[in-house]
JSON list of C-alpha atoms in Angstrom, two decimals:
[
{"chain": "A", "resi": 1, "resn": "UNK", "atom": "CA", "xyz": [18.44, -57.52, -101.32]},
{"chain": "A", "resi": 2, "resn": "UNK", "atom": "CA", "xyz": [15.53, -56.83, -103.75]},
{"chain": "A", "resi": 3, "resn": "UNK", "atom": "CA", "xyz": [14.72, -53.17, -103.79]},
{"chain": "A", "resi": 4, "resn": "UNK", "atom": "CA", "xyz": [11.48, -51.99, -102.18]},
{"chain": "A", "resi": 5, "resn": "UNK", "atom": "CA", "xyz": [8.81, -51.08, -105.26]},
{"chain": "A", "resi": 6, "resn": "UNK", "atom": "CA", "xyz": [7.43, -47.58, -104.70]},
{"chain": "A", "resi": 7, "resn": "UNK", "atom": "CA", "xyz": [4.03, -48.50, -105.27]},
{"chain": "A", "resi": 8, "resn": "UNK", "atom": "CA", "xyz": [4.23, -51.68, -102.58]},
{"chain": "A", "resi": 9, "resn": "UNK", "atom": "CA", "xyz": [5.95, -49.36, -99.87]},
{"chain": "A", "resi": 10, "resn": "UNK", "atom": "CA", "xyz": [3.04, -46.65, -100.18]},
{"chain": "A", "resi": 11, "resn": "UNK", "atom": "CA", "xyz": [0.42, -49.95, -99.81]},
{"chain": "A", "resi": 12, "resn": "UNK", "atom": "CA", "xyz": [2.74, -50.85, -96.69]},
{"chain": "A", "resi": 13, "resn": "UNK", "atom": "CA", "xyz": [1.99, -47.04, -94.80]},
{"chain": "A", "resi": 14, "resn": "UNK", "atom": "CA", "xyz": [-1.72, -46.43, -95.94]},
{"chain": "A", "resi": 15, "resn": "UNK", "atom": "CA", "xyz": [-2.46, -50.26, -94.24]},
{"chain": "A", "resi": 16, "resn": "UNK", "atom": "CA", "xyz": [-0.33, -49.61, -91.33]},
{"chain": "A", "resi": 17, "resn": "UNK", "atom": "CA", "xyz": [-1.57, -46.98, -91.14]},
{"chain": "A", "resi": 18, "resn": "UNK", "atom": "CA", "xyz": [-5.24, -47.90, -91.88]},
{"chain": "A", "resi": 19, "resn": "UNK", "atom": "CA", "xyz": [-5.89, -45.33, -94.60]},
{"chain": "A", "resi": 20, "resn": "UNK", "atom": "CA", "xyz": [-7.42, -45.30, -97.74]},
{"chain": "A", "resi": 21, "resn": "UNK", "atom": "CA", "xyz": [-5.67, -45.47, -100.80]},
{"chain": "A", "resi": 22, "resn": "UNK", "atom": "CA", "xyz": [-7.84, -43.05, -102.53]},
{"chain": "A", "resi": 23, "resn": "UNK", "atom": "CA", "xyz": [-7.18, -40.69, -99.65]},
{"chain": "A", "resi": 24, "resn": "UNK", "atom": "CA", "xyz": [-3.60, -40.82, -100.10]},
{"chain": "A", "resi": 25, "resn": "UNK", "atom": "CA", "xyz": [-0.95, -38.73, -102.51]},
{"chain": "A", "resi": 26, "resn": "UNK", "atom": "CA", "xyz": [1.96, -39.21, -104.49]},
{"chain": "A", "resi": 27, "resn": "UNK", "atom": "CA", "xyz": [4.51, -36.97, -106.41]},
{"chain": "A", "resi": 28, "resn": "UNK", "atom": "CA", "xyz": [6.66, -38.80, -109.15]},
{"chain": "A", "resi": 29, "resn": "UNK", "atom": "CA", "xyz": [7.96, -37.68, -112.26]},
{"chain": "A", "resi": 30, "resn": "UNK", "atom": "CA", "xyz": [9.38, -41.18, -113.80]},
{"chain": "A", "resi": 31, "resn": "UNK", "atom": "CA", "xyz": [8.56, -44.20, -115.48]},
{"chain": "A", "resi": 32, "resn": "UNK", "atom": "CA", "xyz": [9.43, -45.83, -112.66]},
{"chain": "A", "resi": 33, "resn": "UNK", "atom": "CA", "xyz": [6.82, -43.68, -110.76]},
{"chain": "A", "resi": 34, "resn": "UNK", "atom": "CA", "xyz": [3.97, -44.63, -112.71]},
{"chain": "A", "resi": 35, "resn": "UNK", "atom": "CA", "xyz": [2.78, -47.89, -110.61]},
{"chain": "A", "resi": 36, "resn": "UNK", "atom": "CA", "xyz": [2.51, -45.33, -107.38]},
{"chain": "A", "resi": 37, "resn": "UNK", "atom": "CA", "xyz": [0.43, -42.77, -109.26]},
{"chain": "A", "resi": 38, "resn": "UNK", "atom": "CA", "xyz": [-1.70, -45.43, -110.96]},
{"chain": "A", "resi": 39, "resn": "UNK", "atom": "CA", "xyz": [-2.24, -46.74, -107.02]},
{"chain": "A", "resi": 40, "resn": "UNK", "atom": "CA", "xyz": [-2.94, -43.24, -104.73]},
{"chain": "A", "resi": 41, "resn": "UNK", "atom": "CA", "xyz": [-6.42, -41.86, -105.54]},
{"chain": "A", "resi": 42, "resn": "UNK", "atom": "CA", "xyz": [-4.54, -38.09, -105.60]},
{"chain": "A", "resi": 43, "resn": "UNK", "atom": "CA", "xyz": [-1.62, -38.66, -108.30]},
{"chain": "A", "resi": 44, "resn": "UNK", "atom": "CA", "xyz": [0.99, -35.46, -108.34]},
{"chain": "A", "resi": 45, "resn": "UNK", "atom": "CA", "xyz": [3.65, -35.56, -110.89]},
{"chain": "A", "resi": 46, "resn": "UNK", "atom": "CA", "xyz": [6.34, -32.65, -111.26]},
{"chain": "A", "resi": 47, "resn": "UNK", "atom": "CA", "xyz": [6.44, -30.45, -113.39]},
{"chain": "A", "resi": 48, "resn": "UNK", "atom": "CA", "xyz": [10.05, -31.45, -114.52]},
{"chain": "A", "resi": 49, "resn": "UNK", "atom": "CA", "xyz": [8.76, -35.61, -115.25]},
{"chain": "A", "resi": 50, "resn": "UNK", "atom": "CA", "xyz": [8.52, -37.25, -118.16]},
{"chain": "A", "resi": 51, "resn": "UNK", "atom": "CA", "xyz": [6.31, -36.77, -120.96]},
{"chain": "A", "resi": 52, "resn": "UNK", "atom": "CA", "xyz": [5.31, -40.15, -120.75]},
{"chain": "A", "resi": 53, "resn": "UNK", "atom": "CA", "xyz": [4.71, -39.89, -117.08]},
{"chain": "A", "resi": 54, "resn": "UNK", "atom": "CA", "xyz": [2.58, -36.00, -117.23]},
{"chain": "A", "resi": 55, "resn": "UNK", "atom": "CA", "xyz": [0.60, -37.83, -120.49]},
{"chain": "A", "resi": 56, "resn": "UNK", "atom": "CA", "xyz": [-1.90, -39.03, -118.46]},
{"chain": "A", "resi": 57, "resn": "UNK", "atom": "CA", "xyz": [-1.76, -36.83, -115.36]},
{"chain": "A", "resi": 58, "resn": "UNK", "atom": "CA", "xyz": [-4.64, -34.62, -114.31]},
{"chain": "A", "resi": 59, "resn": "UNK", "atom": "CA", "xyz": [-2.75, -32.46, -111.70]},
{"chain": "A", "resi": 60, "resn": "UNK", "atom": "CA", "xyz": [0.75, -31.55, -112.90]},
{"chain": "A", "resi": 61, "resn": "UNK", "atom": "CA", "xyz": [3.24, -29.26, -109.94]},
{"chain": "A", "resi": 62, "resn": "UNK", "atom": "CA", "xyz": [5.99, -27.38, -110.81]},
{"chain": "A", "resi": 63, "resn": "UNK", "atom": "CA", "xyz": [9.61, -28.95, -110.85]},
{"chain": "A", "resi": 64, "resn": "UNK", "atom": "CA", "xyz": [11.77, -29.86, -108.19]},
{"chain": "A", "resi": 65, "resn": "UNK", "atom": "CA", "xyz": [13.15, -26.97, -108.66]},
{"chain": "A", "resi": 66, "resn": "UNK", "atom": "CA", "xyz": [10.27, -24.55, -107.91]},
{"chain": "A", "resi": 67, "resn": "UNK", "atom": "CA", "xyz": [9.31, -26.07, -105.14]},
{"chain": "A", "resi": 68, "resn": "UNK", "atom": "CA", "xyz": [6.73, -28.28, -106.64]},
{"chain": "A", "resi": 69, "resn": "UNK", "atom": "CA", "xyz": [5.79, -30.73, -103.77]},
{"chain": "A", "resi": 70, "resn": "UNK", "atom": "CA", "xyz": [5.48, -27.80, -101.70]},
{"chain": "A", "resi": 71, "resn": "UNK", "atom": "CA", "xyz": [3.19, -26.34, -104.63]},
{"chain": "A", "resi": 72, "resn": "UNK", "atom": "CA", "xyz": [1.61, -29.54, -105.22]},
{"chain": "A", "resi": 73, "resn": "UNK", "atom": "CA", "xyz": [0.73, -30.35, -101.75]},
{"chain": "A", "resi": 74, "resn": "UNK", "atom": "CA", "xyz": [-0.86, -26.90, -101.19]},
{"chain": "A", "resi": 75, "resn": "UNK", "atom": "CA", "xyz": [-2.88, -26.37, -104.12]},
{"chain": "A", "resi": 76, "resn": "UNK", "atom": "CA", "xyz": [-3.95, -30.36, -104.77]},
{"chain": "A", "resi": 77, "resn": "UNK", "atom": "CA", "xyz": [-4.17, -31.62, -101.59]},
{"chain": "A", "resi": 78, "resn": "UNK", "atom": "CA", "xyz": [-4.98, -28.32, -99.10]},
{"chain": "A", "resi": 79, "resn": "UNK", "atom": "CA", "xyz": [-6.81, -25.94, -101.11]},
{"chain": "A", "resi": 80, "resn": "UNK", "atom": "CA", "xyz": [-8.80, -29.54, -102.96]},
{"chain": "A", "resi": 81, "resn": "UNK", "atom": "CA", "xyz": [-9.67, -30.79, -99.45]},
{"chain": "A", "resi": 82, "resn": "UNK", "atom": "CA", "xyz": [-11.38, -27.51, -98.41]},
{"chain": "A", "resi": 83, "resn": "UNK", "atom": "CA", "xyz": [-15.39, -27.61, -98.25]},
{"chain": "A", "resi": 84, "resn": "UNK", "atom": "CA", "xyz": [-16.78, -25.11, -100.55]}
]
């Protein structure tokens, strides 16, 4: 069985779901990540990823081990989404 790409699974919910891929959010920290963030109009990538990967990232969390998707979703997705 072929794996399931990242970036085609996250296309899969946000249809099914009837979202907007600009209105979604992804974490990654790998090459193998980068299709996903290039896709999700709110790319997150950890704070323990690549160099490659954080190169071109505007909104870096901290690792995976500090909590950074908890991090991540709070201060770019909650405290970003508030009305000012």
């Amino acid at each position: 069985m072929k794996p399931l790409k990242k970036s085609r699974g996250v296309r899969y919910i946000a249809d099914y779901e009837k979202l907007d891929l600009q209105d979604t959010a992804a974490f990654g920290d790998g090459p193998n990540d980068l299709p996903m963030l290039r896709l999700v109009g709110r790319p997150i990538v950890m704070g323990n990823g690549l160099d490659e990967v954080k190169a071109g990232a505007d909104r870096i969390t901290d690792d995976n081990e500090h909590d950074g998707v908890g991090r991540g979703i709070h201060k770019f997705i909650l405290e970003d989404g508030k009305t000012k």
